[in-house]
């Protein structure tokens, strides 16, 4: 006996007191039952995939950190990593480059044949070259001015649309873990952003993003004002990915991609924030950071494209309505901008 025959006989036995269902009505009910089962199974598989993506992301960050520490203690390992990266064509951004060490050795050997004066001149020339290479040769990024006090310091809080900066913190230049090529992680940095609540993502909630020092390593935290335990991680991406995963779990739907944009959520790579952090003392001593050039203009109207469901509360709601409509298109009304939302979700996942 097939599954459909077993289903129809069981259905007829349970409804013996009512009008017996016709052949096509039984098939329709059977198809609906299968659809419900497949939907629940698909939702479970999506949740498992998201959990594995978060675990993979965390393991990658841990691997990079351990590799960096190993290269710091064993320079020979750094040479092997760099040579392997050149052969395979992959990049290893967290591994220190051994070129600096080779240059130092070369100067020591050349010091035995050159007089002290020439060594001093070559050193000053190399210092001048290193300082001249620090600023990026890219075009200046034009940004609007912000409110300053009588001493020229910014007035907090700084309202940047969906982002509000409450404190820039203090730059730690002598620790490589507190900056990357793109951004700097000042200790004491605080910003807030409005996003969906972890209890009910359809309700607005204020998230506070903080950076602190934990045993000479940066500690990132995203805390909400709805009495939910804060999210803590070693990088902004880990915190942001965990936040997005909790949003999906709260809705039991995969409404937003867990691909992280931690620097954007914290506001660390916002042009105005970058310019302010670069003006802090000690920034030029951050060896890994690539300097950006900014120009303040009153005529500039800065527009930041953060129309992402992982950053914007409004776009999160659109994504929620999109997913609900996909679950029951015959019952719910098609949301506004349905085609745009579908295209954005395809771009995110593929």
Short mmCIF file of N, CA and C in Angstrom, two decimals, residues 157-280:
data_model
loop_
_atom_site.label_atom_id
_atom_site.label_comp_id
_atom_site.label_asym_id
_atom_site.label_seq_id
_atom_site.Cartn_x
_atom_site.Cartn_y
_atom_site.Cartn_z
N UNK A 157 26.95 63.54 21.78
CA UNK A 157 27.03 62.47 20.77
C UNK A 157 27.00 63.02 19.35
N UNK A 158 27.61 62.25 18.43
CA UNK A 158 27.65 62.62 17.02
C UNK A 158 26.60 61.81 16.29
N UNK A 159 25.59 62.49 15.76
CA UNK A 159 24.49 61.83 15.05
C UNK A 159 24.87 61.63 13.59
N UNK A 160 24.95 60.37 13.16
CA UNK A 160 25.31 60.03 11.79
C UNK A 160 24.20 59.21 11.13
N UNK A 161 22.97 59.65 11.30
CA UNK A 161 21.85 58.93 10.70
C UNK A 161 21.44 57.76 11.56
N UNK A 162 21.59 56.54 11.03
CA UNK A 162 21.24 55.34 11.79
C UNK A 162 22.26 55.03 12.88
N UNK A 163 23.41 55.71 12.84
CA UNK A 163 24.49 55.47 13.79
C UNK A 163 24.70 56.71 14.65
N UNK A 164 24.97 56.50 15.94
CA UNK A 164 25.30 57.58 16.87
C UNK A 164 26.57 57.21 17.62
N UNK A 165 27.57 58.08 17.56
CA UNK A 165 28.85 57.84 18.24
C UNK A 165 28.88 58.66 19.53
N UNK A 166 29.15 57.98 20.65
CA UNK A 166 29.15 58.62 21.96
C UNK A 166 30.57 58.86 22.49
N UNK A 167 31.53 58.08 22.04
CA UNK A 167 32.91 58.25 22.49
C UNK A 167 33.84 57.60 21.47
N UNK A 168 34.97 58.27 21.19
CA UNK A 168 35.95 57.71 20.26
C UNK A 168 36.93 56.78 20.96
N UNK A 169 37.10 56.94 22.26
CA UNK A 169 38.03 56.08 22.99
C UNK A 169 39.47 56.52 22.80
N UNK A 170 40.38 55.61 23.09
CA UNK A 170 41.83 55.87 23.05
C UNK A 170 42.50 54.86 22.14
N UNK A 171 43.33 55.36 21.21
CA UNK A 171 44.05 54.50 20.27
C UNK A 171 45.22 53.83 20.99
N UNK A 172 45.38 52.51 20.78
CA UNK A 172 46.49 51.74 21.34
C UNK A 172 47.44 51.39 20.20
N UNK A 173 48.44 52.22 19.90
CA UNK A 173 49.25 52.00 18.70
C UNK A 173 50.29 50.89 18.83
N UNK A 174 50.72 50.59 20.06
CA UNK A 174 51.83 49.64 20.23
C UNK A 174 51.36 48.18 20.27
N UNK A 175 50.07 47.93 20.07
CA UNK A 175 49.55 46.57 20.06
C UNK A 175 48.86 46.32 18.72
N UNK A 176 49.42 45.38 17.95
CA UNK A 176 48.93 45.14 16.59
C UNK A 176 47.51 44.60 16.56
N UNK A 177 47.07 43.99 17.67
CA UNK A 177 45.72 43.42 17.68
C UNK A 177 44.64 44.49 17.68
N UNK A 178 45.00 45.74 17.99
CA UNK A 178 44.02 46.81 18.11
C UNK A 178 43.86 47.62 16.83
N UNK A 179 44.34 47.11 15.71
CA UNK A 179 44.09 47.76 14.43
C UNK A 179 44.36 46.79 13.30
N UNK A 180 43.70 47.03 12.17
CA UNK A 180 43.91 46.26 10.94
C UNK A 180 44.26 47.23 9.83
N UNK A 181 44.30 46.74 8.60
CA UNK A 181 44.56 47.63 7.47
C UNK A 181 43.42 48.61 7.26
N UNK A 182 42.19 48.19 7.54
CA UNK A 182 41.01 49.01 7.23
C UNK A 182 40.57 49.90 8.39
N UNK A 183 40.62 49.40 9.62
CA UNK A 183 40.04 50.12 10.75
C UNK A 183 40.97 50.06 11.95
N UNK A 184 40.66 50.92 12.94
CA UNK A 184 41.37 50.96 14.22
C UNK A 184 40.34 50.69 15.32
N UNK A 185 40.75 49.96 16.36
CA UNK A 185 39.87 49.60 17.46
C UNK A 185 40.26 50.39 18.71
N UNK A 186 39.76 51.60 18.89
CA UNK A 186 40.12 52.37 20.09
C UNK A 186 39.43 51.81 21.34
N UNK A 187 40.19 51.71 22.42
CA UNK A 187 39.63 51.24 23.68
C UNK A 187 38.77 52.35 24.27
N UNK A 188 37.52 52.02 24.60
CA UNK A 188 36.58 53.01 25.11
C UNK A 188 35.64 53.55 24.05
N UNK A 189 35.74 53.02 22.84
CA UNK A 189 34.84 53.44 21.76
C UNK A 189 33.41 52.97 22.07
N UNK A 190 32.44 53.87 21.90
CA UNK A 190 31.04 53.55 22.18
C UNK A 190 30.17 54.14 21.08
N UNK A 191 29.29 53.33 20.53
CA UNK A 191 28.32 53.79 19.53
C UNK A 191 27.00 53.06 19.76
N UNK A 192 25.94 53.63 19.23
CA UNK A 192 24.62 53.01 19.34
C UNK A 192 23.96 52.97 17.97
N UNK A 193 23.05 52.01 17.84
CA UNK A 193 22.32 51.83 16.58
C UNK A 193 20.95 51.24 16.89
N UNK A 194 19.93 51.69 16.18
CA UNK A 194 18.58 51.14 16.34
C UNK A 194 18.42 49.92 15.42
N UNK A 195 17.96 48.82 16.02
CA UNK A 195 17.79 47.58 15.25
C UNK A 195 16.67 46.78 15.91
N UNK A 196 16.33 45.64 15.32
CA UNK A 196 15.26 44.81 15.85
C UNK A 196 15.64 44.14 17.16
N UNK A 197 14.69 44.04 18.07
CA UNK A 197 14.93 43.43 19.37
C UNK A 197 15.16 41.92 19.24
N UNK A 198 15.97 41.38 20.12
CA UNK A 198 16.21 39.94 20.13
C UNK A 198 15.00 39.18 20.66
N UNK A 199 14.16 39.83 21.46
CA UNK A 199 12.94 39.19 21.93
C UNK A 199 11.87 39.19 20.85
N UNK A 200 11.72 40.30 20.17
CA UNK A 200 10.76 40.43 19.08
C UNK A 200 11.38 41.34 18.02
N UNK A 201 11.96 40.77 16.96
CA UNK A 201 12.66 41.60 15.96
C UNK A 201 11.78 42.62 15.25
N UNK A 202 10.47 42.53 15.40
CA UNK A 202 9.61 43.55 14.79
C UNK A 202 9.52 44.81 15.64
N UNK A 203 10.12 44.79 16.84
CA UNK A 203 10.10 45.93 17.76
C UNK A 203 11.47 46.59 17.76
N UNK A 204 11.50 47.92 17.76
CA UNK A 204 12.76 48.65 17.77
C UNK A 204 13.48 48.47 19.10
N UNK A 205 14.82 48.46 18.99
CA UNK A 205 15.66 48.29 20.18
C UNK A 205 16.96 49.05 19.95
N UNK A 206 17.52 49.62 20.98
CA UNK A 206 18.79 50.35 20.88
C UNK A 206 19.92 49.41 21.28
N UNK A 207 20.88 49.25 20.38
CA UNK A 207 22.05 48.42 20.64
C UNK A 207 23.26 49.32 20.89
N UNK A 208 24.00 49.02 21.96
CA UNK A 208 25.20 49.76 22.31
C UNK A 208 26.42 48.90 21.98
N UNK A 209 27.30 49.44 21.16
CA UNK A 209 28.52 48.74 20.75
C UNK A 209 29.71 49.34 21.50
N UNK A 210 30.50 48.48 22.14
CA UNK A 210 31.64 48.94 22.94
C UNK A 210 32.89 48.15 22.59
N UNK A 211 34.04 48.82 22.76
CA UNK A 211 35.35 48.18 22.60
C UNK A 211 36.12 48.39 23.89
N UNK A 212 36.65 47.31 24.45
CA UNK A 212 37.42 47.39 25.69
C UNK A 212 38.70 46.57 25.56
N UNK A 213 39.53 46.64 26.58
CA UNK A 213 40.80 45.92 26.63
C UNK A 213 40.66 44.75 27.60
N UNK A 214 40.88 43.53 27.09
CA UNK A 214 40.81 42.33 27.92
C UNK A 214 42.11 41.56 27.79
N UNK A 215 42.99 41.73 28.77
CA UNK A 215 44.29 41.04 28.77
C UNK A 215 45.09 41.33 27.50
N UNK A 216 45.19 42.63 27.19
CA UNK A 216 45.97 43.11 26.04
C UNK A 216 45.39 42.66 24.70
N UNK A 217 44.12 42.31 24.68
CA UNK A 217 43.43 41.96 23.45
C UNK A 217 42.12 42.74 23.39
N UNK A 218 41.68 43.13 22.18
CA UNK A 218 40.42 43.87 22.08
C UNK A 218 39.22 42.98 22.40
N UNK A 219 38.26 43.56 23.09
CA UNK A 219 37.03 42.86 23.44
C UNK A 219 35.86 43.67 22.90
N UNK A 220 35.03 43.03 22.09
CA UNK A 220 33.92 43.71 21.43
C UNK A 220 32.61 43.23 22.05
N UNK A 221 31.70 44.17 22.22
CA UNK A 221 30.44 43.86 22.89
C UNK A 221 29.29 44.60 22.22
N UNK A 222 28.18 43.87 22.01
CA UNK A 222 26.94 44.45 21.52
C UNK A 222 25.87 44.16 22.57
N UNK A 223 25.38 45.22 23.21
CA UNK A 223 24.39 45.07 24.28
C UNK A 223 23.11 45.79 23.88
N UNK A 224 21.95 45.16 24.15
CA UNK A 224 20.66 45.74 23.83
C UNK A 224 20.02 46.30 25.10
N UNK A 225 19.03 47.15 24.92
CA UNK A 225 18.34 47.75 26.05
C UNK A 225 17.07 46.99 26.45
N UNK A 226 16.93 45.74 25.98
CA UNK A 226 15.74 44.94 26.32
C UNK A 226 16.09 43.81 27.29
N UNK A 227 17.14 44.04 28.12
CA UNK A 227 17.51 43.11 29.21
C UNK A 227 17.89 41.72 28.69
N UNK A 228 18.52 41.67 27.53
CA UNK A 228 19.05 40.42 27.00
C UNK A 228 20.56 40.41 27.22
N UNK A 229 21.12 39.26 27.52
CA UNK A 229 22.55 39.17 27.79
C UNK A 229 23.34 39.68 26.58
N UNK A 230 24.39 40.48 26.83
CA UNK A 230 25.16 41.07 25.72
C UNK A 230 25.92 40.02 24.92
N UNK A 231 26.21 40.37 23.69
CA UNK A 231 26.98 39.50 22.80
C UNK A 231 28.42 39.96 22.83
N UNK A 232 29.34 39.05 23.13
CA UNK A 232 30.76 39.38 23.28
C UNK A 232 31.56 38.52 22.31
N UNK A 233 32.59 39.11 21.68
CA UNK A 233 33.43 38.37 20.74
C UNK A 233 34.80 38.99 20.60
N UNK A 234 35.68 38.26 19.88
CA UNK A 234 37.04 38.74 19.65
C UNK A 234 37.14 39.71 18.50
N UNK A 235 36.12 39.73 17.62
CA UNK A 235 36.10 40.65 16.48
C UNK A 235 34.69 41.21 16.32
N UNK A 236 34.55 42.36 15.64
CA UNK A 236 33.21 42.87 15.38
C UNK A 236 32.37 41.93 14.53
N UNK A 237 33.02 41.19 13.60
CA UNK A 237 32.28 40.28 12.73
C UNK A 237 31.65 39.14 13.53
N UNK A 238 32.38 38.62 14.53
CA UNK A 238 31.82 37.53 15.33
C UNK A 238 30.58 38.01 16.08
N UNK A 239 30.67 39.20 16.70
CA UNK A 239 29.52 39.75 17.43
C UNK A 239 28.34 39.97 16.50
N UNK A 240 28.59 40.54 15.33
CA UNK A 240 27.50 40.84 14.41
C UNK A 240 26.87 39.56 13.87
N UNK A 241 27.68 38.56 13.57
CA UNK A 241 27.14 37.29 13.06
C UNK A 241 26.28 36.60 14.12
N UNK A 242 26.71 36.62 15.37
CA UNK A 242 25.91 36.03 16.44
C UNK A 242 24.61 36.79 16.64
N UNK A 243 24.64 38.11 16.50
CA UNK A 243 23.42 38.92 16.61
C UNK A 243 22.42 38.54 15.53
N UNK A 244 22.89 38.43 14.29
CA UNK A 244 21.99 38.08 13.19
C UNK A 244 21.43 36.67 13.35
N UNK A 245 22.25 35.76 13.88
CA UNK A 245 21.77 34.40 14.10
C UNK A 245 20.66 34.39 15.15
N UNK A 246 20.81 35.22 16.20
CA UNK A 246 19.77 35.29 17.24
C UNK A 246 18.49 35.91 16.69
N UNK A 247 18.63 36.84 15.76
CA UNK A 247 17.44 37.43 15.13
C UNK A 247 16.67 36.35 14.38
N UNK A 248 17.38 35.52 13.62
CA UNK A 248 16.73 34.43 12.90
C UNK A 248 16.10 33.42 13.86
N UNK A 249 16.80 33.13 14.95
CA UNK A 249 16.26 32.17 15.93
C UNK A 249 15.00 32.71 16.60
N UNK A 250 14.97 34.02 16.86
CA UNK A 250 13.80 34.60 17.51
C UNK A 250 12.56 34.51 16.64
N UNK A 251 12.74 34.53 15.32
CA UNK A 251 11.62 34.48 14.39
C UNK A 251 11.37 33.06 13.86
N UNK A 252 12.31 32.14 14.13
CA UNK A 252 12.24 30.78 13.56
C UNK A 252 12.17 30.84 12.04
N UNK A 253 12.81 31.87 11.48
CA UNK A 253 12.87 32.06 10.03
C UNK A 253 14.25 32.58 9.67
N UNK A 254 14.69 32.26 8.48
CA UNK A 254 15.98 32.76 7.99
C UNK A 254 15.73 34.08 7.25
N UNK A 255 15.47 35.15 8.01
CA UNK A 255 15.07 36.43 7.42
C UNK A 255 16.26 37.27 6.99
N UNK A 256 17.45 37.01 7.54
CA UNK A 256 18.61 37.82 7.24
C UNK A 256 19.83 36.92 7.15
N UNK A 257 20.71 37.24 6.22
CA UNK A 257 21.93 36.47 6.07
C UNK A 257 22.85 36.72 7.25
N UNK A 258 23.51 35.67 7.74
CA UNK A 258 24.44 35.81 8.86
C UNK A 258 25.84 36.21 8.41
N UNK A 259 25.97 36.57 7.14
CA UNK A 259 27.26 37.09 6.69
C UNK A 259 27.53 38.41 7.41
N UNK A 260 28.62 38.50 8.20
CA UNK A 260 28.77 39.65 9.10
C UNK A 260 29.28 40.91 8.39
N UNK A 261 28.88 42.05 8.95
CA UNK A 261 29.41 43.37 8.59
C UNK A 261 29.65 44.13 9.90
N UNK A 262 30.54 43.56 10.70
CA UNK A 262 30.75 44.05 12.04
C UNK A 262 31.28 45.48 12.09
N UNK A 263 32.25 45.80 11.24
CA UNK A 263 32.80 47.16 11.24
C UNK A 263 31.74 48.19 10.91
N UNK A 264 30.83 47.85 9.98
CA UNK A 264 29.75 48.77 9.64
C UNK A 264 28.77 48.91 10.79
N UNK A 265 28.44 47.79 11.46
CA UNK A 265 27.48 47.85 12.57
C UNK A 265 28.03 48.69 13.72
N UNK A 266 29.31 48.55 14.02
CA UNK A 266 29.95 49.36 15.06
C UNK A 266 30.16 50.80 14.58
N UNK A 267 30.22 51.02 13.27
CA UNK A 267 30.48 52.34 12.74
C UNK A 267 31.96 52.67 12.62
N UNK A 268 32.83 51.66 12.71
CA UNK A 268 34.26 51.91 12.72
C UNK A 268 34.81 52.36 11.37
N UNK A 269 34.17 51.95 10.27
CA UNK A 269 34.66 52.35 8.95
C UNK A 269 33.81 53.45 8.33
N UNK A 270 32.97 54.11 9.12
CA UNK A 270 32.24 55.28 8.63
C UNK A 270 33.26 56.38 8.34
N UNK A 271 33.19 57.05 7.19
CA UNK A 271 34.21 58.05 6.84
C UNK A 271 34.43 59.11 7.91
N UNK A 272 33.37 59.61 8.52
CA UNK A 272 33.52 60.64 9.55
C UNK A 272 34.20 60.06 10.79
N UNK A 273 33.83 58.84 11.16
CA UNK A 273 34.44 58.19 12.33
C UNK A 273 35.92 57.91 12.05
N UNK A 274 36.22 57.42 10.85
CA UNK A 274 37.61 57.15 10.49
C UNK A 274 38.45 58.43 10.56
N UNK A 275 37.91 59.52 10.04
CA UNK A 275 38.65 60.78 10.06
C UNK A 275 38.91 61.24 11.49
N UNK A 276 37.91 61.09 12.37
CA UNK A 276 38.09 61.50 13.77
C UNK A 276 39.10 60.61 14.48
N UNK A 277 39.06 59.31 14.23
CA UNK A 277 40.01 58.40 14.88
C UNK A 277 41.43 58.68 14.38
N UNK A 278 41.57 58.96 13.08
CA UNK A 278 42.90 59.27 12.55
C UNK A 278 43.50 60.53 13.18
N UNK A 279 42.65 61.45 13.63
CA UNK A 279 43.15 62.67 14.25
C UNK A 279 43.55 62.46 15.71
N UNK A 280 43.29 61.28 16.27
CA UNK A 280 43.67 61.00 17.65
C UNK A 280 45.18 60.77 17.74
#
